Coordinates of C-alpha atoms in Angstrom, one line a residue:
X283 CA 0.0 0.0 0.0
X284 CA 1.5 3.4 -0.8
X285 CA 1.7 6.0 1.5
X286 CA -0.5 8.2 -0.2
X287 CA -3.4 5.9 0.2
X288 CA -2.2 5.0 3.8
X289 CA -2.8 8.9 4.2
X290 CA -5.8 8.9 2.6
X291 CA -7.0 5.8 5.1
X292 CA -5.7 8.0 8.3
X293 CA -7.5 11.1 6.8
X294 CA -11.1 9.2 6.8
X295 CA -10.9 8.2 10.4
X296 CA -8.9 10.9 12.2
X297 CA -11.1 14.4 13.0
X298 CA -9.8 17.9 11.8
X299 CA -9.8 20.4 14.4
X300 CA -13.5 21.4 14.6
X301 CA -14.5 17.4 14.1
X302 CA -12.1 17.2 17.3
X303 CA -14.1 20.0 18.8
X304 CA -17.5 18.4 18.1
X305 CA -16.7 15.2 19.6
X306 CA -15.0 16.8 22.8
X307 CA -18.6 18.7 23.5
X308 CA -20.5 15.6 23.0
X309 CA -18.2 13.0 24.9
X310 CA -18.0 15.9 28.1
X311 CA -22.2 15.9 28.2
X312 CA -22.7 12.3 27.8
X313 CA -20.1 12.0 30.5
X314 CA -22.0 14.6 32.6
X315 CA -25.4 12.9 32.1
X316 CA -23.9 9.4 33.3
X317 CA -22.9 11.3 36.4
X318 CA -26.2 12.5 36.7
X319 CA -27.5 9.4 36.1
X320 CA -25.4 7.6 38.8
X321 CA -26.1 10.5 41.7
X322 CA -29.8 9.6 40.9
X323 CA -29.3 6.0 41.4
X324 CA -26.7 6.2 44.3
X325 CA -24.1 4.3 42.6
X326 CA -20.5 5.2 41.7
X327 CA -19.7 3.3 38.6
X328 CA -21.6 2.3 35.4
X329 CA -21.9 -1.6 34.3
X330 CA -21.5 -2.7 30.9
X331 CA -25.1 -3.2 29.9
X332 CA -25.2 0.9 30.5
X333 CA -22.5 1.7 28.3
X334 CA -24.1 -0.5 25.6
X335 CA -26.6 2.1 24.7
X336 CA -23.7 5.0 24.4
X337 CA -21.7 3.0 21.9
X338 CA -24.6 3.1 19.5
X339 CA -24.7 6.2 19.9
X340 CA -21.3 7.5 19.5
X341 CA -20.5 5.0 17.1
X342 CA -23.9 5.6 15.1
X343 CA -23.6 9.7 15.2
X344 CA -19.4 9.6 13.8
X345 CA -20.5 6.9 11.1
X346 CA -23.1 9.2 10.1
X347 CA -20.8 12.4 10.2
X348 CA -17.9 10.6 8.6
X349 CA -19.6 9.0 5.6
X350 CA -19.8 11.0 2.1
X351 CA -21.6 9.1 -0.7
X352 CA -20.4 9.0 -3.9
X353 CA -21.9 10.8 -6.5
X354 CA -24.8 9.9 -8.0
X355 CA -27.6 10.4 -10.6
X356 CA -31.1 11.4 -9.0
X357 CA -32.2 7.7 -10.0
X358 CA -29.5 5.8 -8.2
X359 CA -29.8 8.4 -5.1
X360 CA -34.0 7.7 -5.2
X361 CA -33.6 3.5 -5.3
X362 CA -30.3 3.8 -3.1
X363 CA -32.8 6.0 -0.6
X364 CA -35.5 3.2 -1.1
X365 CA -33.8 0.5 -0.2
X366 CA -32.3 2.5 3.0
X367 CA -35.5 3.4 4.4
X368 CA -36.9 -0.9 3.9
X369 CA -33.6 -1.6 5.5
X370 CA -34.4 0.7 8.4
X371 CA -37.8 -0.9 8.6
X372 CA -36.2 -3.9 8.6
X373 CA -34.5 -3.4 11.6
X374 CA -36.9 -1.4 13.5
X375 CA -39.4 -4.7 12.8
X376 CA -36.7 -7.5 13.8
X377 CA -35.2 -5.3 16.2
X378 CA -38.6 -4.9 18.2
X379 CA -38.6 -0.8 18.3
X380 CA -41.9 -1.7 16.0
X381 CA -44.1 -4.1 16.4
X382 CA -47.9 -5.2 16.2
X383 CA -50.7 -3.7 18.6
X384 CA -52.7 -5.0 21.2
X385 CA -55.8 -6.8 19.1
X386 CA -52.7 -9.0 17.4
X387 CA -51.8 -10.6 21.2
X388 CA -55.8 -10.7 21.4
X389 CA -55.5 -8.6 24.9
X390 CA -57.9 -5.4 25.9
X391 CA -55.5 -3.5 26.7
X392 CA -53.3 -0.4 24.7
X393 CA -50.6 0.9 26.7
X394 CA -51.3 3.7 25.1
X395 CA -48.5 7.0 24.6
X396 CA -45.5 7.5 27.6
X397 CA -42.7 8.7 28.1
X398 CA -40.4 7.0 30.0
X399 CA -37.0 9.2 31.7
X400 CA -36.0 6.4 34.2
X401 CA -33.0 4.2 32.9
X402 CA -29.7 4.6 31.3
X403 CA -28.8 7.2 29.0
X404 CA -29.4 5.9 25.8
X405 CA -32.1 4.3 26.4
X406 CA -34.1 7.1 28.0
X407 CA -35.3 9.1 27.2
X408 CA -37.7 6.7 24.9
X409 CA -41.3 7.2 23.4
X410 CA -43.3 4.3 24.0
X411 CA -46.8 3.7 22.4
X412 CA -48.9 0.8 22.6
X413 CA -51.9 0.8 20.2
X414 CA -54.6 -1.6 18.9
X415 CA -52.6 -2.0 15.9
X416 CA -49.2 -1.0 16.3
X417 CA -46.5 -1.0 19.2
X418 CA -43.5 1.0 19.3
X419 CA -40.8 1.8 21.6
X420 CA -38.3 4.9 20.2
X421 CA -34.8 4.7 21.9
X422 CA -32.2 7.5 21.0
X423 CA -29.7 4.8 20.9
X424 CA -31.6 2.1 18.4
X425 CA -32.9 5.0 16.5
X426 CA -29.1 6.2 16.0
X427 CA -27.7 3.0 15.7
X428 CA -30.3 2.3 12.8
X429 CA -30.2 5.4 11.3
X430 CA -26.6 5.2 10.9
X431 CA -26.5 1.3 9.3
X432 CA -29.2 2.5 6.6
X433 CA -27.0 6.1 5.6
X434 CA -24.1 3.2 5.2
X435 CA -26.3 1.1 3.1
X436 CA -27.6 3.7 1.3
X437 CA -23.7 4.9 0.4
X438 CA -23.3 1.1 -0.5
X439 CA -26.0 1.0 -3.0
X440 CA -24.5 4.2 -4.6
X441 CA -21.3 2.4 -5.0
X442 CA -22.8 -1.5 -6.1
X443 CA -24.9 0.9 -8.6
X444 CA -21.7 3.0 -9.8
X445 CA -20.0 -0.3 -10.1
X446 CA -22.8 -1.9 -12.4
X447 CA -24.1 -4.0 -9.9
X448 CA -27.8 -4.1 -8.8
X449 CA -29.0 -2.4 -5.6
X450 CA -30.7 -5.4 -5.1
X451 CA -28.2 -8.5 -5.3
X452 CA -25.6 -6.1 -4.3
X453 CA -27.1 -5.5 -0.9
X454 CA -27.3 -9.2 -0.8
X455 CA -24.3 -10.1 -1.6
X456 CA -22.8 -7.4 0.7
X457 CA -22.6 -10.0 3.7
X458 CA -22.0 -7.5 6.4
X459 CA -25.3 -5.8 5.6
X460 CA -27.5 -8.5 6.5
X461 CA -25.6 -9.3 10.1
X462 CA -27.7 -6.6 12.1
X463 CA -31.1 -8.2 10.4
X464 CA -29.6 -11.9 12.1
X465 CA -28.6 -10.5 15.0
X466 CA -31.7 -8.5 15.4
X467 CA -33.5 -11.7 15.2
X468 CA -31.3 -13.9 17.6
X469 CA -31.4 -11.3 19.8
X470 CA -35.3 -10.7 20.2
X471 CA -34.9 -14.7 20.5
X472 CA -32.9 -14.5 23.1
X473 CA -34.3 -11.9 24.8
X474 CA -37.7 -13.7 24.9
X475 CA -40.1 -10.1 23.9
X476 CA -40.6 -8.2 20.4
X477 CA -40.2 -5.3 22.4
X478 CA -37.5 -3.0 22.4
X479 CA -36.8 -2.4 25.7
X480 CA -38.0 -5.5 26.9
X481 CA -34.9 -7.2 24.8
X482 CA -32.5 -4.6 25.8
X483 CA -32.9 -6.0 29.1
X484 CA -31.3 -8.9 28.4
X485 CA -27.8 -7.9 28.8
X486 CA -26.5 -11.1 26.5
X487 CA -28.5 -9.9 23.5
X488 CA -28.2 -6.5 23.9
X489 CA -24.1 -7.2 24.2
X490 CA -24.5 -9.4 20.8
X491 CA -26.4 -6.9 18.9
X492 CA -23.8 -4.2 20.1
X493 CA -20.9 -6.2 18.8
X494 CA -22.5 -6.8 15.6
X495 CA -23.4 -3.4 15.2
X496 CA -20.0 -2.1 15.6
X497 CA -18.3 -4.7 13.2
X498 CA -20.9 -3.9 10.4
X499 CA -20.4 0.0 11.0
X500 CA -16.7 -0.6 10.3
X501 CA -16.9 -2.7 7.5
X502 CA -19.3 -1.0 5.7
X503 CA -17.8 2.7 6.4
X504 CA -15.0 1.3 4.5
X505 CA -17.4 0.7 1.2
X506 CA -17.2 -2.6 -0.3
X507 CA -17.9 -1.3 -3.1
X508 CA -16.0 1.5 -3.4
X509 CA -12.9 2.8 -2.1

């Protein structure tokens, strides 16, 4: 490899200056709000399980920053951006954030809409609704996390498309795209609930989906198909 492409390499993960900046503001509040957190709770030091959720979201919010798609014409951006937003679906359904209501588990009752500020940071504060029809619990981390691996899909599209690939088969055969849709469902497995919060719970699936998450962010901010 020559050193102008090791260079190149070093440029797309170091920060400039004001990235630097950026990341020192957010780092210092989230630090602040885990010492909030932990005054409220009486406790001195944070467990793993509670620094799951702030992965996702640092991780999630520097793949988004960091990644440029390629350029495109306004057909490949439109079916790059459609398959994105299915894939976030997709997540959201296996992940459990979405989910059917309460006349699917044939019970009376909706929880109805709440907001729930008790937990760690990451996970709260979360929207939760509980309809007849649909169920969904919104998570700042999940919503991150997801966001993040359907901008990096969307980028890989672009490039399987710019490469004459189809969107299609080249999502497909971009392996690392389809490991959050497994884990998602070994994990809701494992954690024995469709819902959200209910499987973040369950600190050996949230810990698998975590790992998974971060592995696929790497590989895929480093465009299979393209650089």
């Amino acid at each position: 490899m020559s050193s102008l492409t090791q260079r190149s390499n070093l440029d797309r993960i170091l920060p400039d200056r004001e990235t630097a900046l950026v990341y020192a503001v957010l780092i210092n509040t989230q630090l602040v709000l885990v010492g909030i957190y932990l005054l409220l709770i009486g406790r001195t030091s944070v467990t793993t399980f509670e620094i799951y959720p702030l992965i996702w979201l640092n991780v999630g919010a520097w793949a988004i920053y960091r990644t440029s798609p390629s350029d495109a014409s306004g057909r490949t951006r439109w079916l790059a951006g459609g398959i994105a937003v299915l894939y976030f679906g997709m997540l959201a359904v296996l992940g459990g954030m979405v989910g059917p209501g309460a006349s699917f588990y044939e019970v009376a009752y909706a929880g109805g809409l709440n907001l729930n500020v008790e937990g760690p940071p990451g996970l709260v504060p979360n929207l939760y609704y509980g309809g007849e029809l649909i169920e969904f619990t919104l998570m700042p981390a999940f919503i991150v996390g997801y966001a993040a691996l359907a901008y990096l899909v969307y980028a890989t599209i672009i490039d399987a498309t710019n490469a004459a690939i189809s969107g299609i088969p080249g999502l497909v055969s971009c392996v690392s795209c389809t490991w959050p849709l497994i884990a998602a469902v070994v994990a809701s497995l494992t954690g024995g609930s469709a819902s959200a919060f209910t499987a973040a719970t369950s600190s050996f699936s949230f810990g698998l989906s975590t790992v998974v998450f971060v592995v696929t962010v790497g590989l895929l901010y480093w465009r299979p198909f393209g650089r």
